Short mmCIF file of C-alpha atoms and ligand atoms in Angstrom, two decimals:
data_model
loop_
_atom_site.label_atom_id
_atom_site.label_comp_id
_atom_site.label_asym_id
_atom_site.label_seq_id
_atom_site.Cartn_x
_atom_site.Cartn_y
_atom_site.Cartn_z
CA MET A 1 74.37 189.87 59.28
CA SER A 2 75.12 186.91 61.51
CA ILE A 3 73.95 183.43 60.55
CA SER A 4 71.62 183.27 63.48
CA VAL A 5 69.68 186.43 62.49
CA ARG A 6 69.14 184.90 59.07
CA ASP A 7 68.00 181.66 60.73
CA LEU A 8 65.50 183.59 62.82
CA GLU A 9 64.23 185.48 59.75
CA ASN A 10 63.73 182.24 57.87
CA THR A 11 61.90 180.64 60.76
CA VAL A 12 59.57 183.63 61.11
CA ALA A 13 58.88 183.64 57.36
CA GLU A 14 58.03 179.93 57.40
CA LEU A 15 55.84 180.22 60.47
CA ILE A 16 53.74 183.04 59.00
CA ALA A 17 53.39 181.52 55.52
CA PRO A 18 50.05 182.54 53.93
CA GLY A 19 47.07 180.56 55.22
CA LYS A 20 49.09 178.71 57.83
CA GLY A 21 49.07 178.68 61.61
CA ILE A 22 50.64 176.90 64.55
CA LEU A 23 49.42 173.81 66.39
CA ALA A 24 49.95 174.02 70.15
CA ALA A 25 50.59 170.43 71.28
CA ASP A 26 52.73 171.40 74.26
CA GLU A 27 50.45 170.39 77.09
CA SER A 28 52.48 169.62 80.22
CA VAL A 29 52.20 166.11 81.69
CA GLY A 30 49.54 167.39 84.11
CA THR A 31 47.46 169.16 81.45
CA ILE A 32 47.49 166.30 78.94
CA GLU A 33 46.44 163.96 81.75
CA LYS A 34 43.35 166.16 82.24
CA ARG A 35 42.58 166.11 78.49
CA PHE A 36 43.06 162.32 78.35
CA LYS A 37 40.88 161.76 81.41
CA ALA A 38 38.00 163.53 79.66
CA VAL A 39 38.10 160.87 76.93
CA ASN A 40 38.89 157.96 79.31
CA VAL A 41 42.51 157.49 78.29
CA VAL A 42 45.19 156.70 80.86
CA SER A 43 48.14 159.08 80.49
CA THR A 44 51.45 157.23 80.20
CA GLN A 45 54.64 158.10 78.33
CA GLU A 46 53.51 155.68 75.66
CA SER A 47 49.93 156.92 75.28
CA ARG A 48 51.18 160.51 75.14
CA ARG A 49 53.71 159.51 72.47
CA ASP A 50 51.08 157.61 70.45
CA TYR A 51 48.70 160.56 70.53
CA ARG A 52 51.35 163.09 69.49
CA GLU A 53 52.59 160.79 66.76
CA LEU A 54 49.04 160.51 65.46
CA LEU A 55 48.66 164.30 65.33
CA PHE A 56 52.03 164.97 63.69
CA SER A 57 51.68 162.30 61.01
CA THR A 58 48.29 163.58 59.80
CA PRO A 59 48.51 163.50 56.00
CA GLY A 60 48.46 166.99 54.45
CA LEU A 61 48.52 168.84 57.80
CA SER A 62 51.39 171.04 56.60
CA ASP A 63 49.06 172.64 54.05
CA PHE A 64 47.56 174.50 57.02
CA VAL A 65 50.05 174.16 59.86
CA SER A 66 53.56 175.63 59.64
CA GLY A 67 54.83 174.78 63.12
CA VAL A 68 53.99 172.66 66.14
CA ILE A 69 54.80 173.54 69.76
CA LEU A 70 56.00 170.54 71.78
CA PHE A 71 56.51 169.79 75.46
CA ASP A 72 60.00 168.80 76.67
CA GLU A 73 59.07 165.09 76.88
CA THR A 74 57.72 165.03 73.30
CA LEU A 75 60.77 166.74 71.79
CA LYS A 76 62.84 163.85 73.17
CA GLN A 77 60.49 161.02 72.14
CA LYS A 78 60.72 158.71 69.13
CA ASN A 79 57.85 157.24 67.15
CA THR A 80 57.10 153.51 67.00
CA VAL A 81 59.78 152.95 64.35
CA GLY A 82 62.45 154.97 66.15
CA VAL A 83 62.21 158.34 64.39
CA PRO A 84 62.57 161.30 66.80
CA LEU A 85 59.29 163.26 66.80
CA PRO A 86 60.97 166.56 65.75
CA ASP A 87 62.40 164.71 62.74
CA LEU A 88 58.97 163.31 61.95
CA LEU A 89 57.61 166.86 61.94
CA LYS A 90 60.39 168.01 59.63
CA THR A 91 59.67 165.19 57.17
CA GLN A 92 56.00 166.17 57.32
CA GLY A 93 56.93 169.76 56.36
CA MET A 94 56.41 171.41 59.75
CA ILE A 95 58.77 173.20 62.17
CA ALA A 96 59.22 171.98 65.74
CA GLY A 97 58.88 174.49 68.57
CA ILE A 98 59.26 174.01 72.30
CA LYS A 99 57.46 175.29 75.40
CA VAL A 100 60.28 176.46 77.64
CA ASP A 101 58.54 177.97 80.66
CA MET A 102 58.22 175.82 83.78
CA GLY A 103 54.62 176.76 84.56
CA THR A 104 53.17 179.27 86.99
CA VAL A 105 53.38 179.76 90.76
CA ALA A 106 51.63 182.21 93.11
CA LEU A 107 52.99 185.77 92.97
CA PRO A 108 53.93 186.54 96.60
CA GLY A 109 52.04 189.50 98.07
CA PHE A 110 49.38 189.46 95.34
CA ALA A 111 46.74 186.92 96.29
CA GLY A 112 45.30 185.14 93.25
CA GLU A 113 47.97 186.36 90.81
CA LYS A 114 50.61 184.24 89.13
CA ILE A 115 54.13 184.50 87.83
CA THR A 116 55.71 182.15 85.30
CA GLU A 117 58.95 180.40 86.27
CA GLY A 118 61.83 179.05 84.18
CA LEU A 119 64.45 181.75 83.56
CA ASP A 120 67.19 180.12 85.63
CA GLY A 121 69.35 177.96 83.38
CA LEU A 122 67.16 178.82 80.40
CA SER A 123 69.97 179.69 78.02
CA LYS A 124 71.52 176.23 78.51
CA ARG A 125 68.17 174.54 77.90
CA LEU A 126 67.63 176.62 74.75
CA THR A 127 70.95 175.45 73.34
CA GLU A 128 69.97 171.85 74.03
CA TYR A 129 66.51 172.29 72.50
CA LYS A 130 68.04 173.80 69.37
CA GLN A 131 70.34 170.79 69.04
CA LEU A 132 67.28 168.53 69.32
CA GLY A 133 65.68 170.31 66.35
CA ALA A 134 63.54 173.09 67.84
CA ARG A 135 63.56 176.36 65.88
CA PHE A 136 61.14 178.39 67.97
CA ALA A 137 59.99 178.56 71.58
CA LYS A 138 57.00 179.55 73.69
CA TRP A 139 56.58 181.11 77.12
CA ARG A 140 53.12 181.67 78.62
CA ALA A 141 52.25 184.30 81.21
CA VAL A 142 48.83 184.10 82.87
CA LEU A 143 46.77 187.11 83.94
CA THR A 144 43.43 186.73 85.71
CA ILE A 145 40.65 189.30 85.69
CA ASP A 146 38.99 189.78 89.10
CA ALA A 147 38.44 192.53 91.67
CA GLY A 148 41.67 194.61 91.62
CA MET A 149 43.30 192.06 89.31
CA PRO A 150 45.57 191.94 87.48
CA SER A 151 47.60 194.45 89.50
CA ALA A 152 50.11 196.77 87.83
CA GLN A 153 52.83 194.84 89.68
CA GLY A 154 51.55 191.46 88.47
CA ILE A 155 51.48 192.73 84.89
CA ALA A 156 54.96 194.28 85.15
CA ALA A 157 56.53 191.18 86.72
CA ASN A 158 55.14 188.92 84.00
CA ALA A 159 56.09 191.35 81.23
CA TYR A 160 59.66 191.49 82.54
CA VAL A 161 60.16 187.71 82.52
CA LEU A 162 58.51 187.40 79.09
CA ALA A 163 60.98 189.96 77.73
CA ARG A 164 63.98 188.28 79.39
CA TYR A 165 62.88 184.96 77.90
CA ALA A 166 62.46 186.50 74.44
CA ALA A 167 65.92 188.10 74.54
CA LEU A 168 67.52 184.78 75.56
CA CYS A 169 65.70 182.96 72.73
CA GLN A 170 66.90 185.36 70.08
CA GLU A 171 70.44 185.09 71.38
CA ALA A 172 70.20 181.28 71.16
CA GLY A 173 68.79 181.39 67.60
CA LEU A 174 65.19 180.45 68.47
CA VAL A 175 62.19 182.60 67.51
CA PRO A 176 60.32 183.51 70.70
CA ILE A 177 56.55 183.22 70.85
CA VAL A 178 55.54 185.73 73.49
CA GLU A 179 52.29 184.64 75.13
CA PRO A 180 50.64 186.91 77.68
CA GLU A 181 47.26 185.24 78.26
CA VAL A 182 44.44 187.21 79.86
CA LEU A 183 42.12 184.39 80.94
CA MET A 184 38.46 184.17 79.89
CA ASP A 185 37.45 182.90 83.36
CA GLY A 186 34.89 185.13 85.10
CA ASP A 187 31.80 187.21 84.38
CA HIS A 188 33.59 190.37 83.19
CA THR A 189 32.42 192.22 80.08
CA ILE A 190 34.23 192.46 76.74
CA GLU A 191 35.05 196.09 77.64
CA THR A 192 36.88 194.96 80.77
CA CYS A 193 38.80 192.36 78.79
CA ALA A 194 39.72 195.09 76.27
CA SER A 195 41.07 197.48 78.88
CA VAL A 196 43.02 194.76 80.73
CA THR A 197 44.46 193.31 77.51
CA GLU A 198 45.48 196.81 76.38
CA ARG A 199 47.31 197.45 79.67
CA VAL A 200 49.01 194.05 79.50
CA LEU A 201 50.19 194.37 75.89
CA HIS A 202 51.35 197.94 76.41
CA THR A 203 53.48 196.80 79.35
CA VAL A 204 54.79 193.73 77.51
CA PHE A 205 55.99 195.78 74.52
CA HIS A 206 57.59 198.33 76.82
CA ALA A 207 59.50 195.45 78.48
CA LEU A 208 60.46 193.90 75.11
CA HIS A 209 61.86 197.26 74.01
CA ALA A 210 63.77 197.65 77.29
CA GLN A 211 65.33 194.18 76.90
CA ARG A 212 66.34 194.99 73.28
CA VAL A 213 64.23 192.25 71.76
CA ALA A 214 64.06 192.51 67.95
CA LEU A 215 60.33 192.83 67.31
CA GLU A 216 60.83 191.66 63.70
CA LEU A 217 62.05 188.31 64.99
CA MET A 218 59.25 187.29 67.34
CA ILE A 219 55.64 186.22 67.26
CA LEU A 220 52.96 187.46 69.64
CA LYS A 221 50.44 184.95 70.97
CA PRO A 222 47.71 186.92 72.72
CA ASN A 223 44.17 186.18 73.84
CA MET A 224 41.34 187.54 71.75
CA VAL A 225 39.31 190.30 73.40
CA VAL A 226 36.16 188.45 74.47
CA PRO A 227 33.65 188.64 77.33
CA GLY A 228 34.30 186.37 80.35
CA SER A 229 32.92 182.87 79.89
CA MET A 230 30.31 183.56 82.64
CA CYS A 231 29.31 186.99 81.27
CA LYS A 232 25.60 187.13 80.39
CA GLU A 233 26.28 189.21 77.30
CA GLN A 234 28.38 187.24 74.81
CA ALA A 235 29.82 188.85 71.64
CA SER A 236 29.49 188.13 67.92
CA PRO A 237 32.53 187.53 65.69
CA PRO A 238 32.40 191.09 64.25
CA GLN A 239 32.28 192.50 67.81
CA VAL A 240 35.22 190.33 68.91
CA ALA A 241 37.18 191.30 65.80
CA GLN A 242 36.50 195.00 66.31
CA ALA A 243 37.46 194.95 70.01
CA THR A 244 40.53 192.77 69.46
CA LEU A 245 41.93 194.67 66.48
CA THR A 246 41.38 198.03 68.20
CA CYS A 247 43.36 196.78 71.20
CA LEU A 248 46.15 195.29 69.07
CA ARG A 249 46.50 198.37 66.83
CA ARG A 250 46.97 200.51 69.94
CA THR A 251 49.65 198.31 71.44
CA VAL A 252 51.46 196.05 68.94
CA PRO A 253 54.01 197.77 66.67
CA ALA A 254 53.72 197.01 62.95
CA ALA A 255 57.30 195.67 63.15
CA VAL A 256 55.89 192.49 64.71
CA PRO A 257 55.44 190.10 61.79
CA GLY A 258 52.83 187.78 63.20
CA ILE A 259 50.07 187.56 65.76
CA ASN A 260 48.95 183.97 66.39
CA PHE A 261 46.07 183.75 68.84
CA LEU A 262 45.51 181.17 71.56
CA SER A 263 41.97 179.76 71.75
CA GLY A 264 41.73 179.99 75.55
CA GLY A 265 38.59 177.90 76.04
CA GLN A 266 36.51 179.18 73.11
CA THR A 267 34.63 176.49 71.20
CA ASP A 268 36.30 175.26 68.00
CA ALA A 269 33.77 177.04 65.82
CA ALA A 270 33.91 180.33 67.78
CA ALA A 271 37.73 180.42 67.63
CA THR A 272 37.55 179.95 63.86
CA ALA A 273 34.71 182.42 63.26
CA ASN A 274 36.39 185.12 65.38
CA LEU A 275 39.69 184.69 63.56
CA ASN A 276 37.92 184.83 60.22
CA ALA A 277 36.18 188.09 61.21
CA MET A 278 39.61 189.65 61.89
CA ASN A 279 40.87 188.67 58.45
CA SER A 280 37.81 189.60 56.40
CA GLN A 281 37.60 193.29 57.39
CA GLY A 282 40.57 194.66 55.41
CA LYS A 283 44.31 194.56 55.76
CA ASN A 284 46.03 194.27 59.14
CA PRO A 285 49.55 195.55 59.94
CA TRP A 286 50.64 192.04 60.96
CA ASN A 287 49.86 188.51 59.78
CA VAL A 288 46.87 187.38 61.88
CA SER A 289 46.64 183.65 62.46
CA PHE A 290 46.16 180.88 65.03
CA SER A 291 48.25 178.97 67.54
CA TYR A 292 45.44 176.89 69.01
CA GLY A 293 45.66 173.97 71.38
CA ARG A 294 42.17 172.90 72.41
CA ALA A 295 40.35 174.50 69.44
CA LEU A 296 42.46 172.40 67.03
CA GLN A 297 42.66 169.18 69.00
CA ALA A 298 39.26 168.79 70.69
CA ALA A 299 37.53 166.82 67.92
CA ALA A 300 40.64 164.74 67.20
CA ILE A 301 41.25 163.66 70.79
CA GLN A 302 37.57 162.77 71.14
CA ALA A 303 37.62 160.70 67.95
CA TRP A 304 40.84 158.94 69.03
CA GLY A 305 39.82 158.00 72.58
CA GLY A 306 43.01 155.97 73.00
CA GLU A 307 42.12 153.48 70.25
CA ALA A 308 44.80 152.82 67.64
CA ALA A 309 42.00 151.77 65.27
CA HIS A 310 40.56 155.31 65.42
CA LYS A 311 43.77 156.91 64.15
CA GLU A 312 42.43 157.82 60.72
CA VAL A 313 39.17 159.39 61.90
CA ALA A 314 41.09 161.35 64.49
CA GLN A 315 43.54 162.59 61.85
CA GLN A 316 40.63 163.55 59.59
CA ALA A 317 39.12 165.56 62.46
CA LEU A 318 42.39 167.44 62.99
CA TYR A 319 42.83 167.98 59.24
CA GLN A 320 39.30 169.37 58.91
CA ARG A 321 39.74 171.77 61.86
CA ALA A 322 43.12 172.95 60.56
CA ARG A 323 41.62 173.46 57.10
CA LEU A 324 38.81 175.63 58.48
CA ASN A 325 41.27 177.71 60.51
CA SER A 326 43.44 178.13 57.45
CA ALA A 327 40.38 179.50 55.63
CA ALA A 328 39.89 181.88 58.59
CA VAL A 329 43.47 183.15 58.17
CA LEU A 330 42.60 183.95 54.55
CA GLY A 331 39.22 185.43 55.57
CA THR A 332 37.31 182.91 53.45
CA TYR A 333 35.67 180.79 56.18
CA SER A 334 31.89 180.56 56.50
CA ALA A 335 29.82 178.67 59.09
CA ASP A 336 28.38 176.30 56.49
CA MET A 337 31.90 174.89 55.93
CA GLU A 338 31.43 173.23 59.36
CA LYS A 339 29.07 170.66 57.81
P1 13P B 1 44.60 176.92 73.83
O1 13P B 1 44.39 177.28 72.38
O2 13P B 1 43.94 175.63 74.22
O3 13P B 1 44.27 178.07 74.74
O4 13P B 1 46.14 176.60 74.01
C1 13P B 1 47.06 177.43 73.43
C2 13P B 1 48.26 177.44 74.25
O5 13P B 1 49.32 177.10 73.78
C3 13P B 1 48.17 177.89 75.65
O6 13P B 1 49.45 178.10 76.16
#
């Protein structure tokens, strides 16, 4: 067995440690600007660094968070006393990961559909990221539900690049997080989300197989199966759990060690309650956990509001949210823990 396979196995084992999940803090410069604007903070290199440093230095966060996904800029930043942020994470007991896709562009010929860019030169970037301390990576594909969408071609194109990315990661010694996100936007029903997500995951795993990706050495980051955010009929946690697990059992081989969901615009409490419902109904073939961005950070960013003096309350908010999601991974969360 080569060293790098053992490295990948160790990284996977650490990422899926019992009761732990992943913090997605890999917002691009454009996305973090949007999040900052909502709490009246001007986005600069320094404010972005301060905010990320606050998150990563939260005392005790590693009890619930095994890894953190960073954006390129953050991986290369140092904290106020000159410690590189990936080193800070390591000292805090968490693994640094890196978003390696370059965002989405329109898919030509398929109005409204998107394809993710970033394969060109990727293997060189992966080598550099590994040297900077990253041990896993993330690539997000975006699928929209609308009339005639996503098309079979849109799904296949995104599945192909996801699989190429995953193969390159494993070759470079980084664990790939494979993220095909079916968006919640729209008024579609939970049944529509289920059938689209099933088609997408089926195609993604076919592509992963074709590109000879070792399923044991990756993590899947899917959407939960939920109704569109504008759908009149919303679903309870047991309904979401039932629909999501049915879809995943049909499409995700048991060889995949971990499924870490994105939150996708669900409220903090809904993302936690839905995850808990999936872990309190019996044993799953894979570890079922979180890789939330907004649903972990929303309360913390609000509490911070750009004020250094609010650092501790913001860290407490992140700690509390991570603690509740950790309980949801163990299936021991209940709504009254929100108080
Ligand atoms: P959300 O949990 O906010 O959807 O973000 C997760 C993520 O990493 C999206 O790529």
